[in-house]
Backbone as JSON, one array per atom type, in Angstrom:
{
  "sequence": "AAHADIEPAEVISLSLAKTQEAIKAGEDALNRGFVGVILVAGGQGSRLGFEGPKGCYNIGPISDASLFEIHSRKILALERKYKARIPFYIMTSTANDKATRDFFVQNDYFGLSSDRVMLFVQGMWPALDNSGKIILDAPGHVFVSPDGHGGILQALRVNGMLDDMKKRGVETLFYFQVDNPLVEIAEPAFIGLHRTHRA",
  "N": [[0.84, -1.19, 0.0], [1.49, 1.49, -1.14], [0.33, 3.94, -1.42], [-1.18, 4.53, 0.83], [-1.81, 6.75, 2.27], [-3.47, 8.27, 0.75], [-6.66, 9.56, 0.42], [-10.18, 9.56, -0.38], [-11.9, 12.51, -1.57], [-13.78, 14.59, 0.62], [-17.23, 14.01, 1.05], [-19.83, 16.21, 0.43], [-22.68, 16.83, 2.12], [-25.7, 18.4, 1.74], [-27.96, 20.46, 3.53], [-31.46, 21.22, 3.12], [-31.74, 23.99, 3.19], [-29.11, 24.84, 2.66], [-28.79, 23.76, 0.13], [-30.66, 25.24, -1.3], [-29.48, 27.73, -0.99], [-27.11, 27.36, -2.45], [-28.17, 26.88, -5.02], [-29.38, 29.37, -5.5], [-27.09, 31.03, -5.5], [-25.76, 29.98, -7.73], [-27.64, 30.44, -9.79], [-27.7, 33.22, -9.7], [-25.06, 33.8, -10.48], [-25.08, 32.78, -13.1], [-27.06, 34.43, -14.24], [-25.83, 36.92, -14.07], [-23.77, 36.74, -15.83], [-21.38, 35.54, -15.14], [-20.54, 32.99, -15.64], [-18.92, 30.61, -17.66], [-18.58, 28.12, -20.25], [-16.64, 25.28, -20.95], [-15.85, 23.06, -23.46], [-14.31, 20.04, -24.19], [-13.26, 18.87, -27.15], [-11.63, 17.5, -29.02], [-11.43, 15.06, -30.26], [-11.72, 12.45, -32.77], [-14.36, 10.58, -34.4], [-13.66, 7.95, -34.89], [-13.55, 5.42, -33.47], [-16.19, 5.02, -33.15], [-17.0, 4.29, -35.55], [-17.28, 6.38, -37.26], [-16.37, 8.87, -39.44], [-15.04, 11.79, -38.74], [-15.35, 14.76, -36.63], [-15.9, 13.85, -33.26], [-17.97, 15.15, -31.93], [-19.78, 15.7, -33.94], [-21.16, 13.45, -34.34], [-24.2, 11.73, -34.68], [-26.28, 11.09, -32.08], [-28.74, 11.04, -30.92], [-31.45, 8.97, -30.47], [-34.03, 9.27, -31.45], [-34.31, 11.96, -32.21], [-32.07, 12.26, -33.79], [-30.06, 13.97, -33.13], [-26.86, 15.51, -32.95], [-23.93, 15.17, -30.85], [-22.79, 17.72, -30.45], [-25.04, 19.32, -30.97], [-26.8, 18.55, -28.9], [-25.38, 19.43, -26.61], [-25.17, 22.18, -27.18], [-27.88, 22.97, -27.26], [-28.57, 22.61, -24.61], [-27.09, 24.64, -23.4], [-28.28, 26.83, -24.63], [-30.86, 26.6, -23.54], [-30.29, 27.16, -20.84], [-29.46, 29.83, -21.13], [-31.84, 31.04, -21.92], [-33.55, 30.46, -19.75], [-32.3, 31.74, -17.58], [-31.95, 34.27, -18.51], [-29.45, 34.83, -19.6], [-26.05, 35.29, -20.82], [-24.02, 33.06, -22.02], [-20.78, 32.27, -22.55], [-19.33, 29.96, -24.79], [-16.77, 27.88, -24.95], [-14.84, 25.96, -27.07], [-12.64, 23.38, -27.3], [-10.78, 22.22, -29.88], [-8.99, 20.04, -32.17], [-6.02, 19.93, -34.23], [-6.68, 18.14, -36.19], [-9.48, 18.17, -36.37], [-10.5, 20.76, -36.32], [-11.32, 22.54, -38.49], [-13.48, 21.1, -39.63], [-15.18, 21.03, -37.44], [-15.73, 23.76, -37.0], [-17.0, 24.34, -39.47], [-19.24, 22.69, -39.2], [-20.67, 23.89, -37.08], [-21.26, 26.38, -38.28], [-22.81, 25.54, -40.51], [-25.01, 24.59, -39.16], [-26.09, 26.81, -38.04], [-25.12, 27.49, -35.52], [-26.72, 26.13, -33.75], [-28.72, 27.69, -32.69], [-27.46, 29.26, -30.81], [-25.74, 32.35, -30.05], [-23.42, 33.39, -32.39], [-21.24, 34.95, -31.69], [-20.62, 34.19, -29.17], [-19.65, 31.68, -29.25], [-16.72, 30.17, -29.15], [-14.07, 28.75, -30.75], [-11.07, 26.93, -30.29], [-7.76, 25.67, -30.84], [-6.22, 22.79, -29.5], [-2.95, 22.24, -28.06], [0.05, 20.69, -29.42], [2.38, 18.01, -28.92], [5.57, 16.25, -28.73], [5.41, 12.74, -29.37], [5.98, 9.87, -27.32], [7.62, 6.68, -27.01], [7.1, 3.53, -25.22], [9.42, 3.34, -23.72], [10.17, 5.88, -23.33], [11.37, 7.24, -25.4], [11.57, 9.56, -28.08], [9.28, 9.46, -30.77], [9.61, 9.05, -34.24], [7.98, 10.04, -37.24], [8.84, 10.02, -39.73], [12.03, 9.86, -41.31], [14.09, 11.97, -39.48], [11.96, 13.54, -38.67], [9.84, 14.51, -36.12], [7.19, 12.78, -34.56], [4.13, 14.11, -33.62], [1.51, 14.59, -31.21], [-1.81, 15.4, -29.96], [-1.84, 17.45, -26.99], [-3.83, 17.21, -25.16], [-6.01, 17.11, -22.22], [-4.26, 18.08, -20.27], [-2.98, 20.2, -21.45], [-4.75, 22.3, -21.64], [-4.93, 24.81, -20.28], [-2.71, 26.22, -21.23], [-3.41, 26.25, -23.95], [-5.76, 27.77, -23.84], [-4.65, 30.2, -23.05], [-2.71, 30.88, -25.12], [-4.37, 31.09, -27.31], [-5.91, 33.27, -26.81], [-8.19, 33.0, -25.29], [-8.35, 33.23, -22.49], [-8.04, 35.96, -22.17], [-10.36, 36.74, -23.47], [-12.29, 35.71, -21.71], [-11.79, 37.28, -19.47], [-12.46, 39.8, -20.45], [-15.2, 39.44, -20.82], [-16.02, 39.12, -18.24], [-16.11, 36.63, -17.03], [-16.06, 34.41, -14.35], [-16.29, 31.86, -13.35], [-15.88, 28.59, -14.54], [-17.39, 25.94, -16.33], [-16.49, 22.73, -17.05], [-16.32, 20.15, -19.43], [-16.51, 16.97, -21.23], [-16.83, 16.05, -24.68], [-18.07, 13.6, -25.24], [-20.11, 13.04, -23.42], [-23.29, 12.96, -23.25], [-25.18, 13.18, -21.25], [-24.47, 15.0, -19.35], [-25.07, 17.53, -16.93], [-24.99, 20.58, -17.75], [-23.38, 23.34, -16.37], [-24.97, 23.28, -14.01], [-27.03, 24.88, -11.7], [-26.91, 24.49, -8.79], [-24.5, 23.11, -8.49], [-22.66, 24.93, -9.61], [-23.13, 27.07, -7.87], [-22.41, 25.98, -5.38], [-19.72, 25.56, -5.78], [-18.9, 28.25, -6.05], [-19.71, 29.42, -3.58], [-18.06, 28.08, -1.85], [-15.71, 29.11, -2.58], [-14.05, 27.76, -4.36]],
  "CA": [[0.0, 0.0, 0.0], [2.38, 2.65, -1.27], [-0.45, 5.18, -1.38], [-2.16, 4.37, 1.91], [-2.16, 8.07, 2.81], [-4.41, 8.93, -0.15], [-8.05, 9.33, 0.79], [-11.1, 10.27, -1.28], [-12.36, 13.83, -1.14], [-14.93, 14.57, 1.52], [-18.54, 14.17, 0.43], [-20.56, 17.31, 1.07], [-24.13, 16.63, 2.16], [-26.3, 19.71, 1.98], [-29.32, 20.57, 4.03], [-32.34, 21.87, 2.15], [-31.42, 25.42, 3.19], [-27.82, 25.01, 1.98], [-29.02, 23.47, -1.28], [-31.33, 26.41, -1.87], [-28.48, 28.8, -1.03], [-26.22, 27.05, -3.57], [-28.94, 27.12, -6.25], [-29.52, 30.84, -5.66], [-25.78, 31.57, -5.88], [-25.5, 29.55, -9.1], [-28.55, 31.17, -10.69], [-27.24, 34.61, -9.72], [-23.84, 33.84, -11.29], [-25.5, 32.61, -14.49], [-27.8, 35.62, -14.64], [-24.92, 38.07, -14.14], [-22.76, 36.52, -16.86], [-20.11, 35.14, -14.53], [-20.28, 31.57, -15.91], [-18.6, 30.19, -19.01], [-18.57, 26.67, -20.43], [-15.56, 24.77, -21.8], [-16.05, 21.71, -23.98], [-13.13, 19.42, -24.77], [-13.83, 18.17, -28.3], [-10.57, 17.32, -30.02], [-11.38, 13.69, -30.78], [-12.43, 11.99, -33.96], [-15.33, 9.53, -34.09], [-13.2, 6.71, -35.53], [-13.94, 4.21, -32.74], [-17.64, 4.87, -33.29], [-17.25, 3.97, -36.95], [-17.71, 7.65, -37.85], [-15.22, 9.67, -39.84], [-15.32, 13.2, -38.51], [-15.27, 15.1, -35.22], [-16.81, 13.05, -32.42], [-19.14, 15.97, -31.61], [-20.73, 15.71, -35.07], [-21.82, 12.14, -34.4], [-25.61, 11.75, -34.29], [-26.47, 10.14, -30.99], [-30.14, 11.05, -30.53], [-32.13, 7.83, -31.09], [-35.25, 9.72, -32.14], [-34.06, 13.28, -32.81], [-30.87, 12.22, -34.63], [-29.23, 15.11, -32.76], [-25.44, 15.25, -32.72], [-23.44, 15.55, -29.52], [-22.67, 19.19, -30.41], [-26.39, 19.9, -30.87], [-27.32, 18.3, -27.55], [-24.7, 20.34, -25.68], [-25.53, 23.57, -27.51], [-29.27, 23.2, -26.86], [-28.59, 22.75, -23.14], [-26.61, 25.99, -23.09], [-29.34, 27.74, -25.07], [-31.93, 26.53, -22.53], [-29.81, 27.92, -19.67], [-29.48, 31.25, -21.47], [-33.24, 31.5, -21.93], [-34.11, 30.35, -18.4], [-31.7, 32.71, -16.65], [-31.72, 35.51, -19.25], [-27.99, 34.91, -19.48], [-25.18, 35.17, -21.98], [-23.02, 32.08, -21.57], [-19.79, 31.97, -23.58], [-19.11, 28.53, -25.01], [-15.42, 27.69, -25.45], [-14.73, 24.58, -27.55], [-11.28, 23.02, -27.67], [-10.7, 21.27, -30.99], [-7.62, 19.59, -32.47], [-5.64, 20.27, -35.61], [-7.35, 17.19, -37.08], [-10.94, 18.35, -36.54], [-10.92, 22.15, -36.11], [-12.07, 23.09, -39.62], [-14.76, 20.38, -39.75], [-16.03, 21.46, -36.32], [-16.19, 25.13, -37.33], [-17.96, 24.24, -40.57], [-20.46, 22.07, -38.68], [-21.42, 24.9, -36.33], [-21.78, 27.36, -39.24], [-23.87, 24.89, -41.28], [-26.17, 24.4, -38.29], [-26.42, 28.11, -37.46], [-24.71, 27.45, -34.11], [-27.8, 25.48, -33.0], [-29.51, 28.72, -32.01], [-26.61, 30.1, -29.96], [-25.17, 33.52, -30.7], [-22.1, 33.0, -32.9], [-20.17, 35.71, -31.03], [-20.34, 33.58, -27.88], [-19.12, 30.33, -29.48], [-15.32, 30.37, -29.49], [-13.32, 27.5, -30.94], [-9.62, 27.1, -30.24], [-7.09, 24.4, -31.09], [-5.33, 22.32, -28.45], [-1.56, 22.18, -28.44], [0.63, 19.42, -29.83], [3.69, 17.76, -28.34], [6.18, 15.03, -29.26], [4.95, 11.46, -28.82], [7.05, 9.02, -26.81], [7.3, 5.25, -26.94], [7.02, 3.03, -23.84], [10.68, 3.53, -23.0], [10.4, 7.32, -23.18], [12.1, 7.79, -26.54], [10.75, 10.31, -29.03], [8.91, 8.69, -31.96], [9.68, 9.76, -35.52], [7.02, 9.51, -38.23], [9.64, 9.95, -40.95], [13.42, 10.16, -40.92], [14.36, 13.37, -39.13], [10.73, 14.3, -38.35], [9.22, 14.05, -34.87], [5.75, 12.54, -34.56], [3.49, 14.87, -32.54], [0.11, 14.25, -30.96], [-2.43, 16.43, -29.13], [-1.43, 17.42, -25.59], [-5.01, 16.81, -24.38], [-6.54, 17.87, -21.09], [-3.19, 18.74, -19.54], [-2.54, 21.4, -22.14], [-5.86, 23.23, -21.9], [-4.66, 26.17, -19.8], [-1.8, 26.83, -22.21], [-4.18, 26.48, -25.18], [-6.64, 28.92, -23.57], [-3.83, 31.41, -23.0], [-2.1, 31.26, -26.4], [-5.43, 31.38, -28.29], [-6.63, 34.49, -26.41], [-9.46, 32.71, -24.61], [-8.33, 33.78, -21.13], [-8.31, 37.4, -22.35], [-11.78, 36.85, -23.8], [-13.04, 35.48, -20.47], [-11.6, 38.46, -18.62], [-13.25, 40.88, -21.07], [-16.61, 39.15, -20.61], [-16.32, 39.06, -16.81], [-16.32, 35.25, -16.61], [-15.35, 34.08, -13.11], [-16.43, 30.43, -13.07], [-15.96, 27.8, -15.76], [-17.88, 24.56, -16.26], [-15.64, 22.0, -17.98], [-16.81, 18.79, -19.68], [-16.03, 16.3, -22.43], [-17.82, 15.99, -25.75], [-18.8, 12.34, -25.36], [-21.03, 12.84, -22.3], [-24.55, 13.66, -23.57], [-26.04, 13.27, -20.07], [-23.94, 15.98, -18.41], [-25.91, 18.69, -16.59], [-24.09, 21.69, -17.99], [-23.5, 24.52, -15.49], [-26.12, 23.09, -13.13], [-26.91, 25.98, -10.74], [-26.45, 24.1, -7.44], [-23.09, 22.76, -8.6], [-21.94, 26.2, -9.8], [-23.27, 27.85, -6.64], [-21.6, 25.36, -4.33], [-18.34, 25.88, -6.16], [-18.65, 29.66, -5.77], [-19.84, 29.75, -2.15], [-16.89, 27.52, -1.19], [-14.56, 29.79, -3.16], [-13.2, 26.68, -4.88]],
  "C": [[0.88, 1.24, 0.0], [1.63, 3.96, -1.15], [-1.52, 5.11, -0.3], [-2.61, 5.7, 2.49], [-3.16, 8.82, 1.93], [-5.83, 8.55, 0.23], [-8.96, 10.06, -0.19], [-11.5, 11.62, -0.7], [-13.61, 13.67, -0.27], [-16.22, 14.77, 0.72], [-19.29, 15.27, 1.18], [-22.04, 17.02, 0.97], [-24.76, 17.96, 2.55], [-27.69, 19.59, 2.58], [-30.16, 21.24, 2.95], [-32.0, 23.36, 2.05], [-30.12, 25.69, 2.44], [-27.95, 24.73, 0.48], [-29.66, 24.67, -1.96], [-30.38, 27.6, -1.98], [-27.53, 28.6, -2.21], [-26.92, 27.31, -4.9], [-29.06, 28.61, -6.53], [-28.21, 31.47, -6.11], [-25.45, 31.21, -7.33], [-26.36, 30.29, -10.11], [-28.12, 32.63, -10.83], [-26.0, 34.74, -10.6], [-24.16, 33.68, -12.77], [-26.16, 33.89, -15.01], [-26.89, 36.83, -14.85], [-23.78, 37.88, -15.13], [-21.41, 36.11, -16.33], [-19.68, 33.72, -14.91], [-20.01, 31.35, -17.39], [-18.54, 28.67, -19.05], [-17.41, 26.3, -21.35], [-15.86, 23.32, -22.17], [-14.75, 21.21, -24.61], [-13.6, 18.51, -25.9], [-12.81, 17.95, -29.4], [-10.58, 15.98, -30.71], [-12.15, 13.47, -32.07], [-13.35, 10.85, -33.56], [-14.95, 8.16, -34.63], [-13.67, 5.44, -34.82], [-15.45, 3.99, -32.75], [-18.02, 4.45, -34.71], [-17.7, 5.2, -37.72], [-16.46, 8.45, -38.19], [-15.59, 11.14, -39.73], [-15.2, 13.49, -37.03], [-16.31, 14.32, -34.42], [-18.08, 13.83, -32.12], [-20.19, 16.03, -32.71], [-21.53, 14.42, -35.17], [-23.26, 12.24, -33.89], [-25.86, 10.66, -33.26], [-27.93, 10.06, -30.55], [-30.91, 9.93, -31.22], [-33.37, 8.21, -31.87], [-34.98, 11.02, -32.89], [-32.95, 13.28, -33.84], [-29.93, 13.39, -34.32], [-27.78, 14.66, -32.53], [-25.09, 15.62, -31.28], [-23.32, 17.07, -29.41], [-24.04, 19.85, -30.27], [-26.95, 19.73, -29.46], [-26.7, 19.27, -26.56], [-25.11, 21.79, -25.92], [-26.95, 23.9, -27.08], [-29.39, 23.34, -25.34], [-28.13, 24.14, -22.73], [-27.66, 27.02, -23.48], [-30.49, 27.76, -24.06], [-31.54, 27.28, -21.27], [-29.87, 29.42, -19.93], [-30.9, 31.81, -21.4], [-33.82, 31.51, -20.52], [-33.6, 31.45, -17.49], [-31.41, 34.05, -17.31], [-30.23, 35.85, -19.24], [-27.31, 34.91, -20.84], [-24.03, 34.28, -21.54], [-22.03, 31.81, -22.69], [-19.45, 30.49, -23.6], [-17.75, 28.36, -25.7], [-15.24, 26.21, -25.83], [-13.3, 24.32, -27.99], [-11.31, 21.91, -28.71], [-9.26, 20.76, -31.11], [-7.29, 20.02, -33.89], [-6.38, 19.37, -36.61], [-8.81, 17.53, -37.33], [-11.41, 19.8, -36.43], [-11.78, 22.67, -37.25], [-13.45, 22.42, -39.75], [-15.72, 20.79, -38.64], [-16.59, 22.85, -36.58], [-17.26, 25.1, -38.41], [-19.3, 23.68, -40.09], [-21.3, 23.07, -37.9], [-22.02, 25.96, -37.27], [-22.96, 26.77, -40.0], [-25.16, 24.73, -40.46], [-26.57, 25.67, -37.54], [-26.21, 28.12, -35.94], [-25.81, 26.89, -33.19], [-28.59, 26.48, -32.17], [-28.71, 29.61, -31.09], [-26.11, 31.3, -30.75], [-23.74, 33.2, -31.12], [-20.97, 33.76, -32.21], [-19.83, 35.16, -29.64], [-19.87, 32.12, -28.02], [-17.69, 30.5, -30.0], [-14.62, 29.01, -29.58], [-11.83, 27.81, -30.91], [-8.97, 25.72, -30.31], [-6.16, 24.05, -29.93], [-3.9, 22.25, -28.98], [-1.14, 20.78, -28.86], [1.97, 19.27, -29.13], [4.26, 16.46, -28.88], [5.62, 13.78, -28.59], [6.16, 10.63, -28.41], [6.63, 7.55, -26.86], [7.32, 4.81, -25.47], [8.3, 3.21, -23.04], [11.04, 5.0, -22.87], [11.18, 7.96, -24.31], [11.12, 8.48, -27.49], [10.53, 9.47, -30.29], [9.03, 9.59, -33.19], [8.62, 9.18, -36.45], [7.64, 9.47, -39.61], [11.08, 10.26, -40.53], [13.62, 11.66, -40.68], [13.14, 14.2, -38.78], [10.03, 13.69, -37.14], [7.71, 13.9, -35.04], [5.14, 13.28, -33.37], [2.04, 14.43, -32.41], [-0.48, 15.33, -30.06], [-2.01, 16.3, -27.66], [-2.61, 17.24, -24.63], [-5.38, 17.72, -23.23], [-5.46, 18.67, -20.38], [-2.74, 20.04, -20.17], [-3.6, 22.48, -22.28], [-5.58, 24.65, -21.43], [-3.74, 26.91, -20.75], [-2.56, 27.16, -23.49], [-5.13, 27.66, -25.01], [-5.85, 30.23, -23.62], [-3.35, 31.81, -24.39], [-3.14, 31.59, -27.47], [-6.29, 32.58, -27.89], [-7.93, 34.25, -25.67], [-9.49, 33.25, -23.18], [-8.6, 35.29, -21.17], [-9.79, 37.62, -22.65], [-12.64, 36.69, -22.55], [-12.97, 36.7, -19.56], [-12.47, 39.61, -19.13], [-14.74, 40.69, -20.81], [-17.01, 39.1, -19.14], [-16.6, 37.65, -16.3], [-15.44, 34.96, -15.39], [-15.33, 32.59, -12.83], [-16.62, 29.69, -14.39], [-16.49, 26.41, -15.46], [-17.2, 23.8, -17.39], [-16.18, 20.58, -18.17], [-16.31, 18.26, -21.01], [-17.17, 16.06, -23.41], [-18.66, 14.72, -25.72], [-19.69, 12.03, -24.17], [-22.34, 13.59, -22.55], [-25.46, 13.85, -22.36], [-25.59, 14.35, -19.08], [-24.94, 17.13, -18.18], [-25.03, 19.93, -16.64], [-24.42, 22.86, -17.07], [-24.73, 24.44, -14.59], [-26.01, 24.07, -11.96], [-26.43, 25.6, -9.34], [-24.96, 23.78, -7.45], [-22.24, 24.03, -8.73], [-21.96, 27.0, -8.5], [-22.45, 27.3, -5.51], [-20.13, 25.65, -4.56], [-18.0, 27.31, -5.75], [-18.72, 29.98, -4.28], [-18.68, 29.15, -1.34], [-15.58, 28.13, -1.69], [-13.53, 28.77, -3.7], [-12.35, 27.19, -6.03]]
}
């Protein structure tokens, strides 16, 4: 047990009053434009048997809605409910950036305001083999791959997204992955709890 000192995070059980306080704080933050949403969407749908960005994959069994549509409609519903303007930051990859941009344009941003949908490309870094040696994809040329979740802060910075957030007054970010259609985006109690605990 080399990691016997590691324990799970404490579970926070809220009373009804504390839950209502968290909901109110979250709703207030949404209403005042303090909340932004970040979607990590750099993957391709290859393992789904789909050639294209994973977010373009139609997952709705009846609606035929794509993952991007499902996520965008949830944000649109939040904007309408809380009379809010929620910036939507989408991290793509060099492999799927253009196709993702084209998909949002073709679908008129699924009802969202195009000036609040910002796409930016994740960084790339050299790939290593199991022994830690750099992989070449051709003689004298280093094979690079996306730097993924770990590179998001750098990608936000170099693509001007942090400056954009500052300009818009965003204080709290809700972060999620493209392949989770069940996620409750920027759920007010979750946002409010985060803010009231100054997390």
